[in-house]
CSV table of C-alpha atoms and ligand atoms in Angstrom, one decimal:
chain,number,residue,atom,x,y,z
H,1,MET,CA,0.0,0.0,0.0
H,2,PRO,CA,1.7,3.3,-1.1
H,3,SER,CA,1.5,6.3,1.2
H,4,THR,CA,-1.9,7.9,0.6
H,5,VAL,CA,-3.5,11.3,1.1
H,6,LEU,CA,-7.2,11.2,2.1
H,7,VAL,CA,-9.1,14.4,1.4
H,8,GLY,CA,-12.6,15.8,1.6
H,9,THR,CA,-13.9,16.7,-1.9
H,10,GLN,CA,-16.9,18.9,-1.0
H,11,TRP,CA,-17.6,21.1,2.0
H,12,GLY,CA,-16.7,18.6,4.7
H,13,ASP,CA,-18.4,15.8,6.6
H,14,GLU,CA,-18.1,13.4,3.6
H,15,GLY,CA,-17.2,10.5,6.0
H,16,LYS,CA,-13.5,11.0,6.1
H,17,GLY,CA,-13.3,9.6,9.6
H,18,LYS,CA,-15.1,6.4,8.6
H,19,ILE,CA,-13.0,5.7,5.6
H,20,CYS,CA,-9.8,6.7,7.3
H,21,ASP,CA,-10.5,4.3,10.2
H,22,LEU,CA,-11.4,1.6,7.6
H,23,VAL,CA,-8.2,1.8,5.6
H,24,ALA,CA,-5.8,2.8,8.5
H,25,THR,CA,-5.1,-0.7,9.4
H,26,ASP,CA,-3.0,-1.0,6.2
H,27,PHE,CA,-0.7,1.9,7.2
H,28,ASP,CA,2.0,2.4,9.8
H,29,TYR,CA,1.3,6.1,10.4
H,30,VAL,CA,-1.8,8.2,10.2
H,31,VAL,CA,-1.0,11.9,10.1
H,32,ARG,CA,-3.3,14.9,10.5
H,33,TYR,CA,-1.8,17.8,8.6
H,34,GLN,CA,-4.1,20.8,8.9
H,35,GLY,CA,-7.1,22.3,10.7
H,36,GLY,CA,-7.8,21.7,14.3
H,37,ASN,CA,-10.8,20.8,16.4
H,38,ASN,CA,-13.1,22.5,13.9
H,39,ALA,CA,-13.1,18.9,12.5
H,40,GLY,CA,-15.5,16.3,13.6
H,41,HIS,CA,-14.7,12.8,12.3
H,42,THR,CA,-17.0,10.0,13.2
H,43,ILE,CA,-15.8,6.4,13.5
H,44,LYS,CA,-18.1,3.5,14.2
H,45,SER,CA,-17.3,-0.1,14.7
H,46,GLY,CA,-19.8,-2.4,16.3
H,47,ASN,CA,-21.2,-0.7,19.4
H,48,LYS,CA,-18.3,1.7,19.6
H,49,LYS,CA,-18.7,5.2,18.2
H,50,PHE,CA,-16.3,8.1,18.5
H,51,GLY,CA,-16.4,11.7,17.3
H,52,LEU,CA,-12.8,12.7,17.0
H,53,HIS,CA,-11.7,16.4,16.6
H,54,LEU,CA,-7.9,16.3,16.8
H,55,ILE,CA,-6.6,12.8,17.2
H,56,PRO,CA,-6.1,11.0,13.9
H,57,SER,CA,-8.7,8.3,13.1
H,58,GLY,CA,-5.9,5.7,13.0
H,59,ILE,CA,-5.9,5.7,16.8
H,60,MET,CA,-8.0,2.5,16.9
H,61,TYR,CA,-5.3,0.2,15.7
H,62,GLU,CA,-2.3,-0.9,17.7
H,63,ASN,CA,-0.1,-1.2,14.6
H,64,VAL,CA,-0.7,2.5,13.7
H,65,THR,CA,1.2,5.5,15.1
H,66,PRO,CA,-1.1,8.5,15.0
H,67,VAL,CA,0.6,11.9,14.5
H,68,ILE,CA,-0.7,15.4,14.8
H,69,GLY,CA,1.5,17.2,12.3
H,70,ASN,CA,3.0,20.7,12.2
H,71,GLY,CA,0.2,22.1,10.1
H,72,VAL,CA,-2.4,21.5,12.7
H,73,VAL,CA,-3.5,24.1,15.2
H,74,VAL,CA,-3.9,22.5,18.7
H,75,ASP,CA,-6.2,23.5,21.5
H,76,PRO,CA,-4.4,21.8,24.4
H,77,HIS,CA,-7.6,21.6,26.5
H,78,VAL,CA,-9.4,19.8,23.7
H,79,LEU,CA,-6.5,17.5,23.0
H,80,LEU,CA,-6.3,16.4,26.6
H,81,GLU,CA,-10.1,15.9,26.8
H,82,GLU,CA,-9.9,13.7,23.7
H,83,ILE,CA,-7.0,11.7,25.2
H,84,ASP,CA,-9.0,11.2,28.4
H,85,MET,CA,-12.2,10.2,26.5
H,86,LEU,CA,-10.3,7.6,24.5
H,87,GLU,CA,-8.5,6.2,27.5
H,88,ALA,CA,-11.7,5.9,29.4
H,89,ALA,CA,-13.2,3.9,26.5
H,90,GLY,CA,-10.3,1.6,26.6
H,91,VAL,CA,-8.4,3.0,23.6
H,92,THR,CA,-4.7,3.6,24.3
H,93,THR,CA,-3.2,6.9,23.3
H,94,GLU,CA,0.3,5.9,24.2
H,95,ARG,CA,1.5,5.9,20.6
H,96,LEU,CA,0.2,9.4,19.8
H,97,LYS,CA,2.8,11.9,18.7
H,98,VAL,CA,2.3,15.7,18.5
H,99,SER,CA,4.6,18.0,16.4
H,100,GLY,CA,6.5,20.5,18.4
H,101,ASN,CA,5.9,22.9,15.5
H,102,ALA,CA,2.1,22.8,15.6
H,103,HIS,CA,0.6,26.1,16.7
H,104,ILE,CA,-1.4,26.4,19.9
H,105,ILE,CA,-4.9,27.8,20.1
H,106,MET,CA,-5.1,30.3,22.9
H,107,PRO,CA,-8.2,31.5,24.8
H,108,TYR,CA,-8.0,34.9,23.0
H,109,HIS,CA,-8.2,33.1,19.6
H,110,ILE,CA,-11.6,31.8,20.6
H,111,ASP,CA,-12.7,35.3,21.8
H,112,LEU,CA,-11.5,36.8,18.5
H,113,ASP,CA,-13.3,34.2,16.4
H,114,GLY,CA,-16.6,35.0,18.1
H,115,ALA,CA,-16.1,38.8,18.0
H,116,SER,CA,-15.1,38.8,14.4
H,117,GLU,CA,-18.1,36.8,13.4
H,118,LYS,CA,-20.3,39.2,15.4
H,119,ARG,CA,-18.7,42.2,13.7
H,120,LEU,CA,-19.3,40.6,10.2
H,121,GLY,CA,-23.1,40.6,11.0
H,122,LYS,CA,-25.1,39.1,8.1
H,123,ASN,CA,-21.8,38.5,6.2
H,124,LEU,CA,-20.6,36.1,8.9
H,125,ILE,CA,-18.7,32.9,7.8
H,126,GLY,CA,-20.5,30.7,10.2
H,127,THR,CA,-17.2,29.4,11.8
H,128,THR,CA,-17.1,26.6,14.4
H,129,ASN,CA,-15.9,29.3,16.9
H,130,ARG,CA,-13.0,27.2,17.9
H,131,GLY,CA,-10.4,29.9,17.3
H,132,ILE,CA,-9.0,28.3,14.2
H,133,GLY,CA,-8.9,31.5,11.9
H,134,PRO,CA,-7.3,33.8,14.6
H,135,CYS,CA,-4.7,31.1,15.4
H,136,TYR,CA,-3.6,30.7,11.8
H,137,GLN,CA,-3.6,34.5,11.6
H,138,ASP,CA,-1.1,34.7,14.4
H,139,LYS,CA,0.9,32.0,12.8
H,140,MET,CA,1.2,34.0,9.6
H,141,ALA,CA,1.8,37.2,11.5
H,142,ARG,CA,4.7,35.4,13.3
H,143,ILE,CA,3.4,36.0,16.8
H,144,GLY,CA,1.9,32.5,17.3
H,145,LEU,CA,3.0,30.2,20.1
H,146,ARG,CA,3.9,26.6,19.2
H,147,ILE,CA,3.7,23.4,21.1
H,148,GLN,CA,7.5,23.4,21.6
H,149,ASP,CA,7.3,26.8,23.4
H,150,MET,CA,5.3,25.1,26.1
H,151,LEU,CA,8.4,23.0,27.0
H,152,ASP,CA,10.2,26.0,28.6
H,153,GLU,CA,8.3,28.3,30.9
H,154,ASN,CA,10.7,31.2,30.3
H,155,ILE,CA,10.3,31.0,26.5
H,156,PHE,CA,6.5,30.5,26.8
H,157,ARG,CA,6.2,33.6,29.0
H,158,ALA,CA,8.4,35.8,26.8
H,159,LYS,CA,6.6,34.8,23.5
H,160,LEU,CA,3.2,35.2,25.2
H,161,ALA,CA,4.1,38.7,26.3
H,162,VAL,CA,4.9,39.7,22.7
H,163,ALA,CA,1.7,38.2,21.4
H,164,LEU,CA,-0.4,39.8,24.1
H,165,GLU,CA,1.1,43.2,23.5
H,166,ARG,CA,-0.6,43.2,20.1
H,167,THR,CA,-3.6,41.0,20.9
H,168,ASN,CA,-4.7,42.9,24.0
H,169,ASP,CA,-4.9,46.0,21.9
H,170,VAL,CA,-7.1,44.3,19.4
H,171,LEU,CA,-9.3,42.7,22.1
H,172,GLU,CA,-9.8,46.0,23.9
H,173,LYS,CA,-9.7,48.7,21.3
H,174,ILE,CA,-11.4,47.0,18.4
H,175,TYR,CA,-13.8,44.7,20.1
H,176,GLY,CA,-14.2,46.1,23.6
H,177,LEU,CA,-13.4,42.7,25.1
H,178,PRO,CA,-11.5,41.8,28.3
H,179,THR,CA,-7.7,41.5,28.0
H,180,TYR,CA,-5.3,38.7,29.3
H,181,THR,CA,-2.2,38.7,31.4
H,182,VAL,CA,0.8,36.3,31.0
H,183,ASP,CA,0.2,34.9,34.4
H,184,GLN,CA,-3.5,34.3,33.8
H,185,ILE,CA,-2.8,32.2,30.7
H,186,CYS,CA,0.3,30.4,32.2
H,187,GLU,CA,-1.9,29.3,35.1
H,188,THR,CA,-3.9,27.0,32.8
H,189,TYR,CA,-1.5,26.4,30.0
H,190,LEU,CA,1.6,25.4,31.9
H,191,PRO,CA,-0.1,22.4,33.5
H,192,TYR,CA,-1.4,21.4,30.1
H,193,ALA,CA,2.3,21.4,28.9
H,194,GLU,CA,3.3,18.9,31.5
H,195,ARG,CA,0.6,16.5,30.4
H,196,ILE,CA,1.3,17.0,26.7
H,197,ARG,CA,5.1,16.8,27.0
H,198,PRO,CA,5.4,13.0,26.6
H,199,TYR,CA,3.6,13.1,23.2
H,200,ILE,CA,5.7,15.9,21.7
H,201,CYS,CA,8.1,14.8,18.9
H,202,GLU,CA,10.0,16.0,15.9
H,203,SER,CA,7.3,14.7,13.6
H,204,SER,CA,8.9,15.5,10.2
H,205,LEU,CA,12.0,13.5,11.2
H,206,LEU,CA,9.9,10.7,12.6
H,207,ILE,CA,7.7,10.3,9.5
H,208,ASN,CA,10.6,10.6,7.1
H,209,THR,CA,12.7,8.1,8.9
H,210,ALA,CA,9.8,5.7,8.8
H,211,LEU,CA,9.2,6.4,5.1
H,212,GLU,CA,12.9,5.7,4.3
H,213,GLU,CA,12.6,2.4,6.1
H,214,GLY,CA,9.7,1.5,3.7
H,215,LYS,CA,6.9,2.2,6.1
H,216,ASN,CA,3.7,3.8,4.7
H,217,VAL,CA,1.7,6.8,5.8
H,218,LEU,CA,-1.9,7.8,5.5
H,219,PHE,CA,-2.4,11.6,5.6
H,220,GLU,CA,-5.8,12.4,7.0
H,221,GLY,CA,-7.3,15.6,5.7
H,222,ALA,CA,-9.8,17.6,7.7
H,223,GLN,CA,-12.4,20.0,6.2
H,224,ALA,CA,-12.5,19.7,2.4
H,225,THR,CA,-11.6,21.1,-1.0
H,226,LEU,CA,-14.2,23.8,-1.1
H,227,LEU,CA,-13.2,25.0,2.4
H,228,ASP,CA,-9.6,25.3,1.4
H,229,ILE,CA,-8.1,28.8,1.9
H,230,ASP,CA,-6.8,28.9,-1.7
H,231,HIS,CA,-9.1,26.6,-3.7
H,232,GLY,CA,-12.4,26.9,-1.7
H,233,THR,CA,-15.3,29.2,-1.9
H,234,TYR,CA,-13.4,32.2,-0.4
H,235,PRO,CA,-14.2,34.0,1.9
H,236,PHE,CA,-16.5,31.2,3.1
H,237,VAL,CA,-13.7,28.8,3.9
H,238,THR,CA,-11.5,27.7,6.7
H,239,SER,CA,-8.0,29.1,7.2
H,240,SER,CA,-5.8,26.2,6.1
H,241,ASN,CA,-4.9,24.2,3.0
H,242,CYS,CA,-7.2,21.2,3.2
H,243,THR,CA,-6.4,20.0,-0.3
H,244,ALA,CA,-3.8,17.3,-1.0
H,245,GLY,CA,-0.9,19.8,-1.2
H,246,GLY,CA,-1.4,20.7,2.4
H,247,SER,CA,-0.3,17.2,3.4
H,248,ILE,CA,3.2,17.9,2.3
H,249,THR,CA,3.7,21.3,4.1
H,250,GLY,CA,1.6,20.2,7.0
H,251,SER,CA,3.8,17.2,7.8
H,252,GLY,CA,7.2,18.0,6.5
H,253,THR,CA,7.3,15.1,4.0
H,254,GLY,CA,8.5,14.9,0.4
H,255,MET,CA,6.0,14.5,-2.5
H,256,LYS,CA,8.0,11.6,-3.8
H,257,TYR,CA,6.5,9.3,-1.2
H,258,VAL,CA,2.8,9.9,-2.0
H,259,GLY,CA,1.4,7.2,-4.3
H,260,ARG,CA,-2.3,7.7,-4.0
H,261,ILE,CA,-4.8,10.6,-3.4
H,262,LEU,CA,-8.1,9.3,-2.2
H,263,GLY,CA,-11.0,11.8,-2.3
H,264,ILE,CA,-13.9,11.2,0.0
H,265,MET,CA,-17.2,12.0,-1.8
H,266,LYS,CA,-20.6,11.9,-0.4
H,267,ALA,CA,-23.4,10.6,-2.7
H,268,TYR,CA,-25.0,14.0,-2.2
H,269,VAL,CA,-23.6,17.3,-0.8
H,270,THR,CA,-23.8,19.1,2.5
H,271,ARG,CA,-22.4,22.3,3.9
H,272,VAL,CA,-22.3,23.8,7.3
H,273,GLY,CA,-21.9,27.6,7.6
H,274,SER,CA,-22.5,30.4,5.1
H,275,GLY,CA,-21.6,30.7,1.4
H,276,PRO,CA,-22.9,29.6,-2.0
H,277,PHE,CA,-24.2,26.1,-2.6
H,278,PRO,CA,-25.7,25.7,-6.1
H,279,THR,CA,-27.5,22.4,-5.6
H,280,GLU,CA,-28.9,23.3,-2.2
H,281,LEU,CA,-32.4,22.0,-1.3
H,282,ASP,CA,-34.6,23.7,1.1
H,283,PHE,CA,-34.7,21.3,4.1
H,284,GLU,CA,-38.5,21.7,4.2
H,285,THR,CA,-38.9,20.2,0.7
H,286,PRO,CA,-39.5,16.4,0.7
H,287,ALA,CA,-36.0,15.7,-0.8
H,288,GLY,CA,-34.3,18.1,1.6
H,289,GLU,CA,-36.0,16.5,4.5
H,290,ILE,CA,-35.0,13.0,3.4
H,291,LEU,CA,-31.3,13.9,3.0
H,292,THR,CA,-31.3,15.7,6.4
H,293,GLN,CA,-33.1,13.1,8.4
H,294,VAL,CA,-32.0,9.8,6.7
H,295,GLY,CA,-28.5,11.2,6.3
H,296,GLY,CA,-28.5,12.4,10.0
H,297,GLU,CA,-27.0,15.6,8.8
H,298,TYR,CA,-26.2,17.4,12.0
H,299,GLY,CA,-22.7,18.5,12.8
H,300,VAL,CA,-20.4,16.5,15.0
H,301,THR,CA,-18.6,19.6,16.3
H,302,THR,CA,-21.3,22.2,16.7
H,303,GLY,CA,-24.5,20.2,16.4
H,304,ARG,CA,-25.7,22.6,13.7
H,305,ARG,CA,-28.1,21.2,11.0
H,306,ARG,CA,-26.1,20.8,7.8
H,307,ARG,CA,-27.4,22.4,4.6
H,308,VAL,CA,-28.2,19.6,2.1
H,309,GLY,CA,-28.3,19.3,-1.7
H,310,TRP,CA,-28.0,17.0,-4.8
H,311,PHE,CA,-24.7,15.6,-5.9
H,312,ASP,CA,-22.7,18.1,-7.8
H,313,GLY,CA,-20.6,16.8,-10.7
H,314,CYS,CA,-18.9,20.2,-11.2
H,315,ILE,CA,-17.5,20.0,-7.7
H,316,ALA,CA,-16.5,16.4,-8.2
H,317,ARG,CA,-14.5,17.3,-11.4
H,318,TYR,CA,-13.0,20.3,-9.7
H,319,ALA,CA,-11.9,18.3,-6.6
H,320,ALA,CA,-10.4,15.7,-8.9
H,321,ARG,CA,-8.3,18.5,-10.5
H,322,VAL,CA,-7.1,20.5,-7.5
H,323,ASN,CA,-6.2,17.4,-5.5
H,324,GLY,CA,-5.0,15.2,-8.3
H,325,LEU,CA,-7.3,12.4,-7.2
H,326,THR,CA,-6.3,8.9,-8.1
H,327,ASP,CA,-9.3,7.3,-6.3
H,328,ILE,CA,-12.6,8.1,-4.8
H,329,ALA,CA,-14.5,6.7,-1.8
H,330,LEU,CA,-18.2,7.2,-2.4
H,331,THR,CA,-20.1,7.4,0.9
H,332,LYS,CA,-23.6,7.4,2.2
H,333,LEU,CA,-25.0,5.8,-1.0
H,334,ASP,CA,-27.6,4.1,1.2
H,335,VAL,CA,-29.2,7.5,2.1
H,336,LEU,CA,-30.4,7.8,-1.5
H,337,SER,CA,-32.4,4.5,-1.3
H,338,GLU,CA,-35.6,6.4,-0.4
H,339,PHE,CA,-35.8,8.3,-3.7
H,340,ASP,CA,-37.9,7.5,-6.8
H,341,THR,CA,-35.6,9.6,-8.9
H,342,ILE,CA,-32.3,11.3,-8.0
H,343,ASN,CA,-31.0,14.5,-9.5
H,344,VAL,CA,-27.3,14.9,-10.3
H,345,CYS,CA,-25.8,18.3,-11.3
H,346,VAL,CA,-23.8,17.8,-14.5
H,347,ALA,CA,-23.1,21.5,-15.4
H,348,TYR,CA,-23.8,25.1,-14.3
H,349,ASP,CA,-25.3,27.9,-16.2
H,350,CYS,CA,-23.6,31.0,-14.9
H,351,ASP,CA,-25.1,34.2,-16.4
H,352,GLY,CA,-25.5,32.5,-19.8
H,353,VAL,CA,-22.1,30.7,-19.7
H,354,ARG,CA,-22.0,26.9,-19.3
H,355,TYR,CA,-19.4,25.5,-16.9
H,356,ASN,CA,-18.6,21.8,-16.2
H,357,THR,CA,-16.4,22.7,-13.2
H,358,VAL,CA,-16.3,25.2,-10.4
H,359,PRO,CA,-15.7,28.6,-12.0
H,360,GLU,CA,-12.8,30.6,-10.6
H,361,HIS,CA,-14.8,33.8,-10.4
H,362,GLU,CA,-16.8,34.1,-7.2
H,363,VAL,CA,-19.6,36.0,-8.8
H,364,ALA,CA,-20.1,33.3,-11.5
H,365,PHE,CA,-20.3,30.6,-8.8
H,366,ASP,CA,-22.7,32.7,-6.8
H,367,HIS,CA,-25.0,32.9,-9.8
H,368,ALA,CA,-24.6,29.2,-10.8
H,369,VAL,CA,-27.8,27.5,-11.8
H,370,PRO,CA,-27.4,23.7,-11.8
H,371,VAL,CA,-28.2,21.7,-14.9
H,372,TYR,CA,-29.6,18.4,-13.7
H,373,GLU,CA,-29.9,15.0,-15.1
H,374,GLU,CA,-32.5,12.8,-13.5
H,375,LEU,CA,-31.5,9.3,-12.7
H,376,PRO,CA,-33.8,6.5,-11.6
H,377,GLY,CA,-33.7,5.5,-7.9
H,378,TRP,CA,-33.4,1.9,-6.6
H,379,LYS,CA,-35.9,2.0,-3.7
H,380,THR,CA,-34.3,-0.9,-1.9
H,381,ASP,CA,-32.3,-1.2,1.3
H,382,ILE,CA,-28.6,-1.5,0.2
H,383,THR,CA,-27.0,-1.3,3.7
H,384,GLY,CA,-26.4,-5.1,3.6
H,385,CYS,CA,-24.6,-5.1,0.2
H,386,ARG,CA,-21.0,-6.1,0.3
H,387,SER,CA,-19.9,-5.9,-3.3
H,388,PHE,CA,-20.6,-3.8,-6.3
H,389,GLU,CA,-22.4,-6.6,-8.0
H,390,GLU,CA,-24.8,-6.9,-5.1
H,391,LEU,CA,-26.0,-3.4,-5.6
H,392,PRO,CA,-29.3,-3.0,-7.6
H,393,GLN,CA,-28.6,-2.0,-11.2
H,394,GLU,CA,-29.8,1.6,-10.7
H,395,ALA,CA,-27.4,2.0,-7.8
H,396,GLN,CA,-24.5,0.6,-10.0
H,397,ASP,CA,-25.5,3.1,-12.7
H,398,TYR,CA,-25.5,5.9,-10.2
H,399,VAL,CA,-22.0,5.0,-9.2
H,400,THR,CA,-20.7,4.8,-12.7
H,401,PHE,CA,-22.4,8.0,-13.7
H,402,ILE,CA,-20.6,9.9,-10.9
H,403,GLU,CA,-17.3,8.1,-11.8
H,404,LYS,CA,-17.6,9.5,-15.3
H,405,LEU,CA,-18.4,13.0,-14.1
H,406,ALA,CA,-15.4,13.0,-11.7
H,407,GLY,CA,-13.1,11.3,-14.3
H,408,THR,CA,-11.7,9.2,-11.4
H,409,ARG,CA,-12.2,5.6,-10.3
H,410,ILE,CA,-14.6,5.0,-7.4
H,411,SER,CA,-12.7,2.3,-5.6
H,412,ILE,CA,-14.4,2.3,-2.2
H,413,ILE,CA,-18.2,2.3,-1.6
H,414,SER,CA,-19.8,3.0,1.8
H,415,VAL,CA,-23.4,1.9,2.4
H,416,GLY,CA,-23.7,2.6,6.2
H,417,ALA,CA,-21.9,4.3,9.1
H,418,ASP,CA,-20.4,1.1,10.4
H,419,ARG,CA,-16.8,0.1,9.5
H,420,SER,CA,-18.3,-3.2,8.1
H,421,GLN,CA,-20.7,-1.4,5.8
H,422,THR,CA,-18.2,-0.8,3.1
H,423,PHE,CA,-16.8,-2.7,0.1
H,424,MET,CA,-13.7,-2.3,-2.1
H,425,ARG,CA,-13.9,-1.9,-5.8
H,426,GLY,CA,-10.3,-2.1,-7.0
H,427,TRP,CA,-8.8,-0.6,-3.8
H,428,LYS,CA,-5.8,-2.8,-2.9
C,501,LIG,P1,-16.1,13.6,8.3
C,501,LIG,O1,-16.0,14.9,9.0
C,501,LIG,O2,-15.8,13.7,6.9
C,501,LIG,O3,-15.3,12.5,9.0
C,501,LIG,O4,-17.6,13.1,8.4
C,501,LIG,P2,-18.6,13.2,9.7
C,501,LIG,O5,-18.2,12.2,10.7
C,501,LIG,O6,-18.6,14.6,10.2
C,501,LIG,O7,-20.0,13.0,9.1
C,501,LIG,C1,-20.3,11.8,8.4
C,501,LIG,C2,-21.5,11.1,9.1
C,501,LIG,O8,-22.0,10.1,8.3
C,501,LIG,C3,-21.1,10.4,10.4
C,501,LIG,O9,-22.3,10.4,11.2
C,501,LIG,C4,-20.9,9.0,9.9
C,501,LIG,O10,-21.1,8.0,11.0
C,501,LIG,C5,-21.9,8.8,8.9
C,501,LIG,N1,-21.5,7.9,7.7
C,501,LIG,C6,-20.3,7.7,7.2
C,501,LIG,N2,-20.4,6.9,6.1
C,501,LIG,C7,-21.7,6.6,6.0
C,501,LIG,C8,-22.5,5.8,5.1
C,501,LIG,O11,-22.0,5.3,4.1
C,501,LIG,N3,-23.9,5.7,5.3
C,501,LIG,C9,-24.5,6.4,6.3
C,501,LIG,N4,-25.8,6.2,6.4
C,501,LIG,N5,-23.8,7.1,7.2
C,501,LIG,C10,-22.4,7.2,7.0
C,502,LIG,P1,-14.7,18.0,9.0
C,502,LIG,O1,-13.2,17.7,9.0
C,502,LIG,C1,-17.7,20.9,7.8
C,502,LIG,C2,-16.7,25.2,8.2
C,502,LIG,C3,-17.4,26.0,9.2
C,502,LIG,C4,-17.4,27.3,8.5
C,502,LIG,C5,-16.0,27.4,7.8
C,502,LIG,C6,-14.9,28.1,8.7
C,502,LIG,O2,-15.5,17.4,10.0
C,502,LIG,O3,-15.2,17.8,7.6
C,502,LIG,P2,-13.6,27.5,10.9
C,502,LIG,O4,-14.1,27.2,12.3
C,502,LIG,O5,-12.8,26.4,10.3
C,502,LIG,O6,-12.9,28.8,10.8
C,502,LIG,O7,-15.0,27.7,10.0
C,502,LIG,O8,-15.6,26.0,7.7
C,502,LIG,N1,-16.0,23.9,8.7
C,502,LIG,C7,-16.5,22.7,8.5
C,502,LIG,N2,-17.6,22.3,7.9
C,502,LIG,N3,-16.9,20.0,8.3
C,502,LIG,C8,-15.7,20.5,8.9
C,502,LIG,O9,-14.8,19.6,9.3
C,502,LIG,C9,-15.5,21.8,9.1
C,502,LIG,N4,-14.5,22.6,9.6
C,502,LIG,C10,-14.8,23.9,9.4
C,502,LIG,O10,-18.7,25.5,9.3
C,502,LIG,O11,-18.3,27.4,7.4
C,503,LIG,MG1,-17.2,16.2,10.2
């Protein structure tokens, strides 16, 4: 199994956690490379179900070393809570590694996230309010604090003082919010440091040494292609590179090791937060209600109801391009079993211009009117199918139709939330 990047191809929540958990057993390392606890990845095996926000989905296997890479932003409180939750459930976190170069989410990042959204008013992004954007902002502004800074109290205090000098001004003068002192933050963060210390490592060195020894790595993306800071529906995006390229910078690995890029694609589309969504269905329409209720489309992180819509072939084609997909895992096909007919968007009409991909210009995408093709439904429960041939003909046709639109092989198909409700179609 060559080293593989696993990425979301839509606006998140495609089932990355499930597929990552499923294939992780074939890898030696599973590495998160971007985002933070804005992610919510669900894994389900038998009667065990976990919603993971920071810890890589490979944690379930004893042969896998899970790594939080340098490109991730880490809220230490959330990390420790997640470690405790897993340990209490009998899952050992002993093998977990955290990059010393990962940036730390501070309490003021969360304050600023909320305040900035409030200030945006009706133009708000609809963030998860976890401090992700402000933390990445400080990273780029070069006043961020990193996990390694926690290892030395003097360094931590000195860097925090520099950050607070600027941040307190913003909190107080721009947003009228309370400010922080170095002592106040140290009181909670220094004890975190002691607990996190055993997990800290030089992750780029660790991963590359393993790769040179012939080990293989699964890079677990969070968020998704259209939430990517460069390739997503800016400004309604997150603040990191969620696309495949982010796996390289977010882990300190060479491109030469990556053999496969697996896009996770839901059989329809959902979105949480604001921004354009051409195939969106009003959740009060019968089709919208089916997707929401049967699909259980409520966020793992914030509990918000996800917006839902028909499968979008323009997005699939775009995701194949900007990630260089070699394979697709199609998820939640079972959710479509209720429909007599299923719409698939094959193109957009944007102010009289026809597109078969996501247009670069934001205004064109905003005005995109989907061109649908109507496919027959299969109206049969498929959650027990364990091979492509067992699927009803209409479901097989739906899969091959999507495959053609994306121009990429669908090599994994998921027909239920459980690890066992999946089958391979050429994934080796
Ligand atoms: P992620 O963020 O991409 O990991 O996805 P989430 O975990 O946020 O959301 C996916 C949801 O769909 C979770 O509740 C999963 O348990 C569930 N799920 C995953 N694959 C399937 C599937 O094939 N069928 C059904 N019905 N549910 C699935
Ligand atoms: P997983 O990994 C779906 C969305 C938020 C908001 C935008 C910016 O579970 O697929 P942020 O807090 O990141 O600054 O919010 O991005 N968002 C997600 N939507 N799934 C996610 O993660 C998301 N992470 C962030 O709703 O629109
Ligand atoms: Mg999710």
